[in-house]
CSV table of C-alpha atoms in Angstrom, one decimal:
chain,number,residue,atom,x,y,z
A,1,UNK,CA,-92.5,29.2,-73.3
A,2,UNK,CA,-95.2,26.8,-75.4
A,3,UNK,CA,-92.9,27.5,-78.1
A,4,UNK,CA,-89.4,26.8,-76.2
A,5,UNK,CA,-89.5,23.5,-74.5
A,6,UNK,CA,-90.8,21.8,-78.1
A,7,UNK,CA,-87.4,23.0,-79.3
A,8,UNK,CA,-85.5,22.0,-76.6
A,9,UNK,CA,-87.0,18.4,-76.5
A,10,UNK,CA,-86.3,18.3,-79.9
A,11,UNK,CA,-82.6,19.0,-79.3
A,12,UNK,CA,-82.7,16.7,-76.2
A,13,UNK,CA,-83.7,14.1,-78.8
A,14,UNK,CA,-80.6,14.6,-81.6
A,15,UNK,CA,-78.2,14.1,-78.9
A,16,UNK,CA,-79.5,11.0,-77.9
A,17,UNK,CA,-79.5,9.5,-81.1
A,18,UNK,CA,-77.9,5.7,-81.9
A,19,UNK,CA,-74.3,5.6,-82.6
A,20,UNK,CA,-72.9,4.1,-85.5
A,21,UNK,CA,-72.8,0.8,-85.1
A,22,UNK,CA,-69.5,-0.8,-86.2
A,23,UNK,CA,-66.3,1.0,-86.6
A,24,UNK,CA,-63.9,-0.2,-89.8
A,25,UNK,CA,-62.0,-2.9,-88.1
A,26,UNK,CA,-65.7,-4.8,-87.0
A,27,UNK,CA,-65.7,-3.6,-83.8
A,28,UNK,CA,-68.7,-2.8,-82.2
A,29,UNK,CA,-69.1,0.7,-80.6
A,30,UNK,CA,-71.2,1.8,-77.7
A,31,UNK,CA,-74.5,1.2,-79.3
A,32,UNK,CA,-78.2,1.6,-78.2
A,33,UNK,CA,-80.3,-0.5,-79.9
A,34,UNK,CA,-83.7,1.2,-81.6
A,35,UNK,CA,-86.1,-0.8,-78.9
A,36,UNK,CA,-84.1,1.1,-76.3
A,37,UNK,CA,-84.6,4.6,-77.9
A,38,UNK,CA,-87.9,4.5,-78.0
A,39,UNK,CA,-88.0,2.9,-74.4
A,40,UNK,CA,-86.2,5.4,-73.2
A,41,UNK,CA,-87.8,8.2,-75.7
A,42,UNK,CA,-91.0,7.0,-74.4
A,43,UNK,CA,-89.4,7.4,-70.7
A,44,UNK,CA,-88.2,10.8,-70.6
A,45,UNK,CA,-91.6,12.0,-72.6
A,46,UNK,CA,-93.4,11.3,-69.9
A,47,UNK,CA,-91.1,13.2,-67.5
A,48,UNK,CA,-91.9,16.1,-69.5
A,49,UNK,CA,-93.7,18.9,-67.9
A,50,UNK,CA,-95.1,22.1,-69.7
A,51,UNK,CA,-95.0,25.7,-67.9
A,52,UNK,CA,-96.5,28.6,-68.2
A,53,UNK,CA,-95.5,31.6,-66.5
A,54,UNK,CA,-98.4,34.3,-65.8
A,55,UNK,CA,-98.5,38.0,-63.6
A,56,UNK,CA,-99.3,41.4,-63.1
A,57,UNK,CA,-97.2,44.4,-62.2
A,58,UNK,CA,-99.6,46.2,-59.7
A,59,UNK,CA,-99.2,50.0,-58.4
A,60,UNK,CA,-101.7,50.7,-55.6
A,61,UNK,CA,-102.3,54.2,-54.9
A,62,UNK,CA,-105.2,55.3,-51.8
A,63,UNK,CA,-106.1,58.4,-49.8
A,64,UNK,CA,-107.9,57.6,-46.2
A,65,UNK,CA,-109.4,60.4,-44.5
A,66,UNK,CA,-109.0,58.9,-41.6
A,67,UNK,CA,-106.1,56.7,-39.7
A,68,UNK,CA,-107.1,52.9,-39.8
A,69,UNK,CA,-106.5,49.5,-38.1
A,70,UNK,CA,-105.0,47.6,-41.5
A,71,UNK,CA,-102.2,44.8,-42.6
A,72,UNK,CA,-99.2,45.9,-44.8
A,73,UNK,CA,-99.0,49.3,-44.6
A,74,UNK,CA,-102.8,49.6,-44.4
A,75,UNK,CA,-102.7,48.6,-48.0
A,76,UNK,CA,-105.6,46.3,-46.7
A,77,UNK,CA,-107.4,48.5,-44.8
A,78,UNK,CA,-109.9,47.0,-41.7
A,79,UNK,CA,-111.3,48.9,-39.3
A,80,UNK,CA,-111.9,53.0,-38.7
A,81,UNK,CA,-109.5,53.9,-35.4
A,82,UNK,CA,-111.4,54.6,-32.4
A,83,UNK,CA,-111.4,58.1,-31.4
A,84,UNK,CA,-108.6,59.2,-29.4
A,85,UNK,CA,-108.6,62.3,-27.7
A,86,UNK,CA,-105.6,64.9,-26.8
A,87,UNK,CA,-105.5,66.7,-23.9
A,88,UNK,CA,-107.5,69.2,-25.5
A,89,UNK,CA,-110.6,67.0,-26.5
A,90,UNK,CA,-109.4,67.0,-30.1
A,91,UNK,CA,-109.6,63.3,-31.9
A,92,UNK,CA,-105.5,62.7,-32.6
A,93,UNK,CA,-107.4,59.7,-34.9
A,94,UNK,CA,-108.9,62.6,-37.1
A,95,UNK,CA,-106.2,62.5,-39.8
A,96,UNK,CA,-105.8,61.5,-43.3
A,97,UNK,CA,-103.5,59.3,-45.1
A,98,UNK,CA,-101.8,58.6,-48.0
A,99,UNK,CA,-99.8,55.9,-49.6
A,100,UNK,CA,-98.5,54.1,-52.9
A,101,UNK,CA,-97.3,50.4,-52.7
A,102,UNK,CA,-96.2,47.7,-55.5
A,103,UNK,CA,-95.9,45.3,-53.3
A,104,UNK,CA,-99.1,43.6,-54.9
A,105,UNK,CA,-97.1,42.7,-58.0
A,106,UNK,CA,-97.3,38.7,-58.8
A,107,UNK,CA,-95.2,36.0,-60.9
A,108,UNK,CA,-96.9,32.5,-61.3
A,109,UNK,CA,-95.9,29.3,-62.9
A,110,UNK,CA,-99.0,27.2,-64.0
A,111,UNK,CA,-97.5,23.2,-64.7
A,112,UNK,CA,-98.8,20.5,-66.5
A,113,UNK,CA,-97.0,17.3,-65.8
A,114,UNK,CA,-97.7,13.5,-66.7
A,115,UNK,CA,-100.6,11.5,-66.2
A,116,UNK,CA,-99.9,9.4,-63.1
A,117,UNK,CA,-102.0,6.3,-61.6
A,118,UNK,CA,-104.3,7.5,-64.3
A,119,UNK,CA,-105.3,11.1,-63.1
A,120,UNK,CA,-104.3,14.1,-65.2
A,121,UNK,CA,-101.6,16.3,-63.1
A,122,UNK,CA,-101.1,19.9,-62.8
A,123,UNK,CA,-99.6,22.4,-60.3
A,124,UNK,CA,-99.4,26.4,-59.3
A,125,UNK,CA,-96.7,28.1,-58.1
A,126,UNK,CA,-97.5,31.8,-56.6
A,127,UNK,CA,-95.4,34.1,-55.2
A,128,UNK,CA,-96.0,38.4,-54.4
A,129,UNK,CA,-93.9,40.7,-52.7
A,130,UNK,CA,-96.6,41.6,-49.5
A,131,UNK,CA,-94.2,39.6,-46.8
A,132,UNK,CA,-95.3,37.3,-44.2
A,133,UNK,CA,-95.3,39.9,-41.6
A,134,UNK,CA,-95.6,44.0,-41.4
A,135,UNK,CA,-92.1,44.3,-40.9
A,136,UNK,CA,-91.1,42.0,-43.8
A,137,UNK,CA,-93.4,44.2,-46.4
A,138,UNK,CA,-91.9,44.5,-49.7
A,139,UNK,CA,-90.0,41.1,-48.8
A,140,UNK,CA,-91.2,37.7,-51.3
A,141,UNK,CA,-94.2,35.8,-49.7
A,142,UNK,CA,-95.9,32.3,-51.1
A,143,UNK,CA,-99.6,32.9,-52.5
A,144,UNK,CA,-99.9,29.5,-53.4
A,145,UNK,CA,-98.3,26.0,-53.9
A,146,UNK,CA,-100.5,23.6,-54.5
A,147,UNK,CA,-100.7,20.3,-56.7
A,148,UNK,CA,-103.6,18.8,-58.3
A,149,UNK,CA,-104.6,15.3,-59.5
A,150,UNK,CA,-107.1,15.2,-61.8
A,151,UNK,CA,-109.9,12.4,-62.7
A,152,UNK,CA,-112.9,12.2,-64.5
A,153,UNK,CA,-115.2,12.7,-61.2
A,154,UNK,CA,-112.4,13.1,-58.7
A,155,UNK,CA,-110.0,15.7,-58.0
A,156,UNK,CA,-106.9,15.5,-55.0
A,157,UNK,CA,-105.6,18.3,-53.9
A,158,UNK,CA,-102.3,19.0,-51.9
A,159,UNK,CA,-100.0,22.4,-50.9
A,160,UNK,CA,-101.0,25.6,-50.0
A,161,UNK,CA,-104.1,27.1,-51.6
A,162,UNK,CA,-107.1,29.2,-50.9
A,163,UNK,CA,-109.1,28.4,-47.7
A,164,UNK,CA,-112.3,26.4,-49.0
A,165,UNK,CA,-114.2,28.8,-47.0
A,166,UNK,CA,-112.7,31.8,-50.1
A,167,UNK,CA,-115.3,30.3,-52.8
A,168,UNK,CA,-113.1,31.5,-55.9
A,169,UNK,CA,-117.2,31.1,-57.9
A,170,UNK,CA,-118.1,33.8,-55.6
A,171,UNK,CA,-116.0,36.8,-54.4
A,172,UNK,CA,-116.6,40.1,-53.4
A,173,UNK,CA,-115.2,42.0,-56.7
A,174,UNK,CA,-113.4,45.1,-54.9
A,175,UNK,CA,-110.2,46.4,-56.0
A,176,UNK,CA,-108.7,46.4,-51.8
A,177,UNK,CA,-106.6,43.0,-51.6
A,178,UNK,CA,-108.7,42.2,-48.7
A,179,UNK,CA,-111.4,41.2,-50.9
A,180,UNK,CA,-113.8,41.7,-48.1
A,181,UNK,CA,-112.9,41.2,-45.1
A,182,UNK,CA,-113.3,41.8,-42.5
A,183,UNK,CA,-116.8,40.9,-43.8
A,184,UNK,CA,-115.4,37.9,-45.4
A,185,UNK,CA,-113.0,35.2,-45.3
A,186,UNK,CA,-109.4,35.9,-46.3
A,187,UNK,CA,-107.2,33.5,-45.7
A,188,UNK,CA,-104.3,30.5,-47.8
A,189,UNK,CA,-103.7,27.4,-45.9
A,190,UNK,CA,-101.7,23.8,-46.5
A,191,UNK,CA,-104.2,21.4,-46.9
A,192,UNK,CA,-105.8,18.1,-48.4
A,193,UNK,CA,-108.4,18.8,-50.5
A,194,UNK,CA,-110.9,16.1,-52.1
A,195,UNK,CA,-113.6,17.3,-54.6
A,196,UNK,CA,-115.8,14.6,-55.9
A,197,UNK,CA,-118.2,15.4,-59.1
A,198,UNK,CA,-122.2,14.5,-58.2
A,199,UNK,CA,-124.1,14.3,-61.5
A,200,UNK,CA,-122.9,17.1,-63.9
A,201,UNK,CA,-123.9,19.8,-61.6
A,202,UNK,CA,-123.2,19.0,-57.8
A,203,UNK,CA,-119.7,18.8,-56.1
A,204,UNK,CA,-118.7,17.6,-52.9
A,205,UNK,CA,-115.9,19.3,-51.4
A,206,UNK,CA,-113.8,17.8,-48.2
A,207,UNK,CA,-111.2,18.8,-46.7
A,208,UNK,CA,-108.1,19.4,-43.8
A,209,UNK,CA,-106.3,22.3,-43.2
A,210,UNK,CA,-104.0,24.4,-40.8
A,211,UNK,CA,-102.9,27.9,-40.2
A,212,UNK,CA,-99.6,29.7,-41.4
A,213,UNK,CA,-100.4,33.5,-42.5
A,214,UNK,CA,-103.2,34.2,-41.3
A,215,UNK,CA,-102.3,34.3,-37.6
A,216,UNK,CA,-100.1,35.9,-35.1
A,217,UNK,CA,-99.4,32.8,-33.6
A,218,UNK,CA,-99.8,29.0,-34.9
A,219,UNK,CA,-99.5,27.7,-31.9
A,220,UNK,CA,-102.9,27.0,-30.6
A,221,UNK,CA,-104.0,25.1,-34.0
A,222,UNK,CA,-100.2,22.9,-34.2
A,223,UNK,CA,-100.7,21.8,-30.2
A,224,UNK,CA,-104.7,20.7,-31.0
A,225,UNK,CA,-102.8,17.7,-32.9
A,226,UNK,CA,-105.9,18.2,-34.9
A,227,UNK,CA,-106.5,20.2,-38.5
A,228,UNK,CA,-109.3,22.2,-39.1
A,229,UNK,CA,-112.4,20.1,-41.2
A,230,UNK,CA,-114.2,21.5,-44.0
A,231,UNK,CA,-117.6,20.3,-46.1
A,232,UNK,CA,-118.8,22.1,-48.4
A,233,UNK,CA,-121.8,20.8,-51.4
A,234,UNK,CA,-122.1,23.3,-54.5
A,235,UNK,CA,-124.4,23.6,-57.3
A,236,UNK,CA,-122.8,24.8,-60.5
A,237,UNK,CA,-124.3,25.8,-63.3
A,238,UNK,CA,-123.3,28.9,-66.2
A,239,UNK,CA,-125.5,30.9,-64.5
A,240,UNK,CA,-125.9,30.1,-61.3
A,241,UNK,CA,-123.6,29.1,-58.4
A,242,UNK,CA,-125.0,28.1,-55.2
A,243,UNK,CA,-123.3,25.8,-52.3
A,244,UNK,CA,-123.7,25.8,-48.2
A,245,UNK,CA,-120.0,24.9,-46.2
A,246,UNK,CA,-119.2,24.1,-42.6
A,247,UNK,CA,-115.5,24.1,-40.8
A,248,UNK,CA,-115.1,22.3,-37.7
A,249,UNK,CA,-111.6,23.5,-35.4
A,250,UNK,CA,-109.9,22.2,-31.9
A,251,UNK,CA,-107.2,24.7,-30.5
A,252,UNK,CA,-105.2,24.5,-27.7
A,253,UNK,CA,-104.8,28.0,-26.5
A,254,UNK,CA,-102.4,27.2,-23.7
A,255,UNK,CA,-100.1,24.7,-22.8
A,256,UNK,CA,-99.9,25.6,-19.4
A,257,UNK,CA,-101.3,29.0,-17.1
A,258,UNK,CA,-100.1,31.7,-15.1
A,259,UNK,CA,-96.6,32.0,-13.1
A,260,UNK,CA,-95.8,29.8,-11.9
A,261,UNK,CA,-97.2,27.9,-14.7
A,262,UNK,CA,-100.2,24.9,-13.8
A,263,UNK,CA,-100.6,22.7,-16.8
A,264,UNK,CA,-103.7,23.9,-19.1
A,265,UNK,CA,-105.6,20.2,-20.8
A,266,UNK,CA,-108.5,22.5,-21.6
A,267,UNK,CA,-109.3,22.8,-25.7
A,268,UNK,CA,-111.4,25.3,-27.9
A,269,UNK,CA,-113.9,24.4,-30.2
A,270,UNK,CA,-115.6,25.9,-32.7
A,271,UNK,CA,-117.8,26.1,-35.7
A,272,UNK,CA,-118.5,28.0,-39.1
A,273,UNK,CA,-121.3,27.6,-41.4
A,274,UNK,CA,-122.1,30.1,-44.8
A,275,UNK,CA,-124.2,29.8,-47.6
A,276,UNK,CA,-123.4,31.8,-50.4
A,277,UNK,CA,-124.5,32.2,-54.4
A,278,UNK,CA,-123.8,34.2,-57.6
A,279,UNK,CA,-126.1,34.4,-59.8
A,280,UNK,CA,-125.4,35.7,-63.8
A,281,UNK,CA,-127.8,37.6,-65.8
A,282,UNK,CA,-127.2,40.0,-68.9
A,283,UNK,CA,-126.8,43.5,-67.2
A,284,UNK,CA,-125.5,42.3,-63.8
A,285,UNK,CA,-123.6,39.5,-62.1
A,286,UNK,CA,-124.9,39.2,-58.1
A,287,UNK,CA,-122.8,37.8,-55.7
A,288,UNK,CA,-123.8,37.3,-52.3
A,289,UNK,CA,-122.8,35.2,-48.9
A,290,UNK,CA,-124.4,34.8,-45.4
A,291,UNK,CA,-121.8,33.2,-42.6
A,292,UNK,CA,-122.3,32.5,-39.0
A,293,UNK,CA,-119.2,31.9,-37.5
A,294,UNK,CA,-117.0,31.1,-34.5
A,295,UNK,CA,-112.8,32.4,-33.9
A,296,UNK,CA,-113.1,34.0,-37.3
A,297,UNK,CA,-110.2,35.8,-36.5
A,298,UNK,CA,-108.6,33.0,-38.2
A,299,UNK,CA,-110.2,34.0,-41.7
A,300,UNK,CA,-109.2,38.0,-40.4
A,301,UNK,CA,-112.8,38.3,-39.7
A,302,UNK,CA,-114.5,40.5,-36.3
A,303,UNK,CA,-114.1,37.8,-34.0
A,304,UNK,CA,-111.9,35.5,-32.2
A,305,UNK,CA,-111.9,34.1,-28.6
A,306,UNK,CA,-111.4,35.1,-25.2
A,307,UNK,CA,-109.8,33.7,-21.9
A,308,UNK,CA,-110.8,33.8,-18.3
A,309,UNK,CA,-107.4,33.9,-16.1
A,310,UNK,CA,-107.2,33.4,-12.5
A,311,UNK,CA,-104.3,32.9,-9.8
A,312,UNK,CA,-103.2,29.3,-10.2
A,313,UNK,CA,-105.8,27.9,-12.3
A,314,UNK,CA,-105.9,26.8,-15.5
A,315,UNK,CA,-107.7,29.7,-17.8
A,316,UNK,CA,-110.5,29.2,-19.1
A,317,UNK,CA,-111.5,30.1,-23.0
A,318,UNK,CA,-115.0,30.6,-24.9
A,319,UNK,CA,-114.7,31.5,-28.4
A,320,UNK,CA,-116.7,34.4,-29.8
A,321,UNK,CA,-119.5,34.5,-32.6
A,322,UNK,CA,-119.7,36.4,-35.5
A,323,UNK,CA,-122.5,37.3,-37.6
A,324,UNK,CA,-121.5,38.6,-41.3
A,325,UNK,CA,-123.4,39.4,-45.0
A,326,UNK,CA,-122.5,40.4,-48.5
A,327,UNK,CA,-123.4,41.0,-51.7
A,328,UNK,CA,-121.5,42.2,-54.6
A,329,UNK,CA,-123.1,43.8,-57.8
A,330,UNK,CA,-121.0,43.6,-61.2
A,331,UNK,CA,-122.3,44.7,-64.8
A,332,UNK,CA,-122.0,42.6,-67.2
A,333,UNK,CA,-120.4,43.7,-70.4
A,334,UNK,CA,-117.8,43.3,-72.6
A,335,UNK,CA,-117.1,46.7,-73.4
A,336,UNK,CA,-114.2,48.7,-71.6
A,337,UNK,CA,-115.9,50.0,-68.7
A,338,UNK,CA,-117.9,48.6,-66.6
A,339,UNK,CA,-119.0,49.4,-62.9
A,340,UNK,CA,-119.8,47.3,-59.7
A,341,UNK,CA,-120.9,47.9,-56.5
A,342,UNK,CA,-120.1,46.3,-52.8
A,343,UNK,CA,-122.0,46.4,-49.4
A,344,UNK,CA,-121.7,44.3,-46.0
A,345,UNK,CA,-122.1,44.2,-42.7
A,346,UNK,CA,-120.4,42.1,-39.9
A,347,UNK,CA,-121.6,42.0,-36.4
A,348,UNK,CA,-119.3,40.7,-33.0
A,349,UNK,CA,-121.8,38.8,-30.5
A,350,UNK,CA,-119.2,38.0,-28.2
A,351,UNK,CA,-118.9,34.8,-26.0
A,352,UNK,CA,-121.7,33.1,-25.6
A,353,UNK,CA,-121.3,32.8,-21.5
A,354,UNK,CA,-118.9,34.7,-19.6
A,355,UNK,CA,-116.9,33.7,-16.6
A,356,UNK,CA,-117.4,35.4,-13.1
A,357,UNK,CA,-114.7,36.2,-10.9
A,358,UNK,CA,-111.6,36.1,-13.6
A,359,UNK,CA,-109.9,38.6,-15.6
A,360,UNK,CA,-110.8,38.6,-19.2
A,361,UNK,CA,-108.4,38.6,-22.7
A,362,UNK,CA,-109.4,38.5,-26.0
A,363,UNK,CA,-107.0,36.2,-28.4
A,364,UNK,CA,-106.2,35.9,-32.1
A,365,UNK,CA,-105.3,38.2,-35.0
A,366,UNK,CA,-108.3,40.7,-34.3
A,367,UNK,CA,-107.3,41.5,-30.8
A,368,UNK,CA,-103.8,41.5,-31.9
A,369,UNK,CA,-104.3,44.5,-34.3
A,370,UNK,CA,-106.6,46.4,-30.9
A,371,UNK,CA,-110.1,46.2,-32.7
A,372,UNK,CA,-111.5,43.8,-29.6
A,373,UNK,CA,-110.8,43.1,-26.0
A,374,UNK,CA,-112.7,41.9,-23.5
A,375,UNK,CA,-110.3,43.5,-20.8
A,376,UNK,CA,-112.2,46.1,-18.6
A,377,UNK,CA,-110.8,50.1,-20.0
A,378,UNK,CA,-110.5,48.3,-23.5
A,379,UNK,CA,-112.7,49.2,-26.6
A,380,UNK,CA,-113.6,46.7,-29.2
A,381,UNK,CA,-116.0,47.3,-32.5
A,382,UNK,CA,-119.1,45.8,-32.0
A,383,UNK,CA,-120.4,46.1,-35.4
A,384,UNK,CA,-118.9,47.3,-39.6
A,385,UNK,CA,-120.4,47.9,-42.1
A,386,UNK,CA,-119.1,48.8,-46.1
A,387,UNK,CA,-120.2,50.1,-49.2
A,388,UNK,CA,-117.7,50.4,-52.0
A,389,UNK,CA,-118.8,51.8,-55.7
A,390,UNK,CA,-116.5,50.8,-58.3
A,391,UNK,CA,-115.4,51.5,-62.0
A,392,UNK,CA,-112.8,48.9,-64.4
A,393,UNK,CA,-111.1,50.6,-67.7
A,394,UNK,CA,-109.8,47.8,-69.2
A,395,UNK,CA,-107.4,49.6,-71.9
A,396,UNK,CA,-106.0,46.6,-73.4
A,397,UNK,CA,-105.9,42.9,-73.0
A,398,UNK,CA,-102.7,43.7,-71.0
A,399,UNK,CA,-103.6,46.8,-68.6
A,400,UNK,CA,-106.4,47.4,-66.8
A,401,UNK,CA,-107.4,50.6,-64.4
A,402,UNK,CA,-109.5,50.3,-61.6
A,403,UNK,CA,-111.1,52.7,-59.0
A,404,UNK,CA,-113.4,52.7,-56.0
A,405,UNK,CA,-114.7,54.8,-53.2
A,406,UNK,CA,-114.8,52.6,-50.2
A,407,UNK,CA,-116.7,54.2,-47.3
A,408,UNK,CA,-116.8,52.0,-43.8
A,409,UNK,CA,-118.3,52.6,-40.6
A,410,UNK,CA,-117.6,51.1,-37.3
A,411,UNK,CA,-119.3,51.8,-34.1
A,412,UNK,CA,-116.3,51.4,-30.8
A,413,UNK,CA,-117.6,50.3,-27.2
A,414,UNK,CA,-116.6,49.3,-24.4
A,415,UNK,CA,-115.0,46.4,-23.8
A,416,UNK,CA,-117.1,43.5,-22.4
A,417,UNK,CA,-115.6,40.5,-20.4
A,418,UNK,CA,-117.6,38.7,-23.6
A,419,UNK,CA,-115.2,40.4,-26.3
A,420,UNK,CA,-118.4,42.5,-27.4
A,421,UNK,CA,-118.4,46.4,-27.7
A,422,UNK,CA,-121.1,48.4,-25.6
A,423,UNK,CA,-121.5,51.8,-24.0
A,424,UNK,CA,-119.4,54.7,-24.1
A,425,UNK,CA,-120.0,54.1,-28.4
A,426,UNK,CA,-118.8,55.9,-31.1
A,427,UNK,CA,-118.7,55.7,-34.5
A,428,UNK,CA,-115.9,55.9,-36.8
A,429,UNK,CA,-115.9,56.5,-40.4
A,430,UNK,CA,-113.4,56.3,-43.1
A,431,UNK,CA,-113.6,56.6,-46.9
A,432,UNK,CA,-110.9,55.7,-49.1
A,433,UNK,CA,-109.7,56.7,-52.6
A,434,UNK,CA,-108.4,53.8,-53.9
A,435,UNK,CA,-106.5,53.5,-57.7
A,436,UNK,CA,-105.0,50.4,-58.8
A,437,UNK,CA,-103.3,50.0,-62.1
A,438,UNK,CA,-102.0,46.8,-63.9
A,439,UNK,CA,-99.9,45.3,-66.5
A,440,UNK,CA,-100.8,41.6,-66.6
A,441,UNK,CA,-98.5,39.3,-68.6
């Protein structure tokens, strides 16, 4: 493509070339004069924008040995079922699975375009073929779309794009697409993104954002009238990575309550803090993260909120706390294999009060899937936990292998009116075989 658009613009060029300037009877022609060419030369260079297209073809292959709570197919796989028991006393939950999806495969446009009011520009278009929604799997879904505007100490950013909560410095490295969770954040949001340079080292990093994918239902962040708020200060340095970040968010669960409906002005707040840090050394590569947060849901994290209902009243909502930790081992070579290993934990406190008297439902993505409720004769998980080993074959600079075991554990309770999980507990386990293969372009 480097090699294309020179030739083009060349071309471009030729057939805008001055006229001749007289014909043989004297007459002027249509002419453009030399100080117009290069005006307008000088114009459409500067209109000019370089691409570069970039992806993988992706084949995921995985054997579960047990059925799972999971997004596309379970190709992101969450939580171990409960057990569920036949008639008989045996667990119908005690099955294994198996699967193959492409639907991982990704085309992206990297752009370049012209300095404007003095900041460098650039852009990233990213598209994959997961769909929006489980029944629109296979169907293309937008990754990314997201400008930039580059200064010396300043960067603006605008479209869709990781949450700043996903610290791209710092990731679990696990070969599932959920790249952690629900043990960490996974999620893309529009946003405004500001990133302002401290020293050579520091960065300050402010944004606002809202939900799209991430949620079975946008409605509670578009009524707040309010995005989510994000700070975040980093240390970076070629070995070391460090930073602490806090998100501020107002829903409006409700409009209005029960049938018939009585208006609902009641709003939910919450807040997220994590420190994280990745750290570089000549055998390994350590990544780790600590987050304490509230409706994490919204980052398909153990959590969410819950409402208190009552005959004509307005419900009542308390959002629920989440306790979560990581850290990510990765060898440090540059020969063809290397290994890497994963481990987390991620805990669901519940509310922090509960209220008497009503009758309790858990919201967001979480208790969408059935892995909380805070409805008496539900079951929610009250703690996970993960530990993946890993191996990469990198074959060539084009395709890559890569393998891991990933073994979870999540202990089922009963439902509390507080969205926690206690009594009546048992644990579920799961371990999956998980290939992935790619030829990156």
């Amino acid at each position: 493509m480097r090699k294309i658009l020179p030739l083009i613009y060349s071309l471009w060029l030729l057939s805008a070339s001055p006229l001749s300037a007289k014909n043989g009877s004297g007459t002027k022609t249509d002419t453009v004069s030399s100080g117009q060419t290069t005006a307008l030369s000088k114009s459409r260079h500067e209109k000019l924008v370089n691409l570069d297209f970039y992806g993988f073809i992706r084949n995921d292959a995985f054997y579960d040995t047990r059925q799972n709570i999971g997004a596309g197919e379970n190709l992101v796989t969450l939580y171990p079922k409960d057990k569920l028991p036949d008639i008989y006393g045996k667990d119908i939950n005690n099955v294994p699975k198996f699967h193959m999806l492409s639907v991982l495969s990704r085309v992206g446009i990297n752009a370049k375009g012209p300095e404007v009011l003095g900041a460098k520009t650039s852009a990233i278009l990213e598209a994959e073929f997961f769909g929006s929604t489980e029944a629109g799997i296979n169907e293309l879904r937008l990754r990314h779309a997201y400008v930039t505007f580059d200064w010396d100490k300043t960067q603006l950013g605008i479209g869709q794009y990781w949450h700043p909560m996903v610290i791209l410095e710092c990731l679990p490295n696990v070969v599932n697409y959920g790249t952690g969770a629900p043990i960490f954040a996974l999620n893309r949001n529009p946003q405004i993104r500001l990133t302002q340079k401290v020293g050579s080292k520091f960065k300050v990093i402010a944004a606002i954002n809202s939900q799209r994918d991430f949620t079975p239902n946008t409605s509670p962040y578009r009524d707040s009238g309010l995005p989510s708020s994000h700070l975040q200060l980093q240390y970076k340095s070629q070995k070391l990575v460090a930073g602490i970040a806090g998100q501020y968010e107002v829903l409006k669960p409700q409009l209005s309550s029960g049938t018939p409906p009585v208006v609902n002005d009641s709003r939910l707040e919450s807040f997220t803090t994590m420190a994280y840090a990745r750290i570089v050394t000549k055998p390994l590569t350590i990544s780790t993260s600590v987050m304490m947060s509230q409706n994490a849901a919204s980052m398909v994290m153990l959590g969410g909120f819950v409402g208190y209902s009552a005959s004509k009243e307005p419900d009542i909502f308390h959002t629920m706390n989440t306790r979560s930790a990581w850290i990510d081992f990765q060898q440090t070579t540059d020969k063809k294999v290397s290994f890497g290993l994963f481990g987390g934990i991620v805990k669901n406190m519940g509310t922090r009060e509960t209220v008497q008297g009503r009758t309790a439902n858990a919201y967001g993505v979480t208790a969408s899937w059935g892995a909380v409720s805070a409805t008496s004769g539900g079951r929610s998980v009250d703690h996970l936990w993960r530990v993946v080993p890993r191996v990469d074959w990198s074959l060539s600079k084009a395709i890559k292998l890569r393998f891991e075991v990933e073994n979870t554990v999540a202990v089922w309770g009963d439902a509390q009116s507080s969205g926690r999980g206690i009594g009546n507990e048992y644990t579920a386990v799961n371990n999956r075989f998980h290939l992935a293969t790619f030829f990156m372009f």
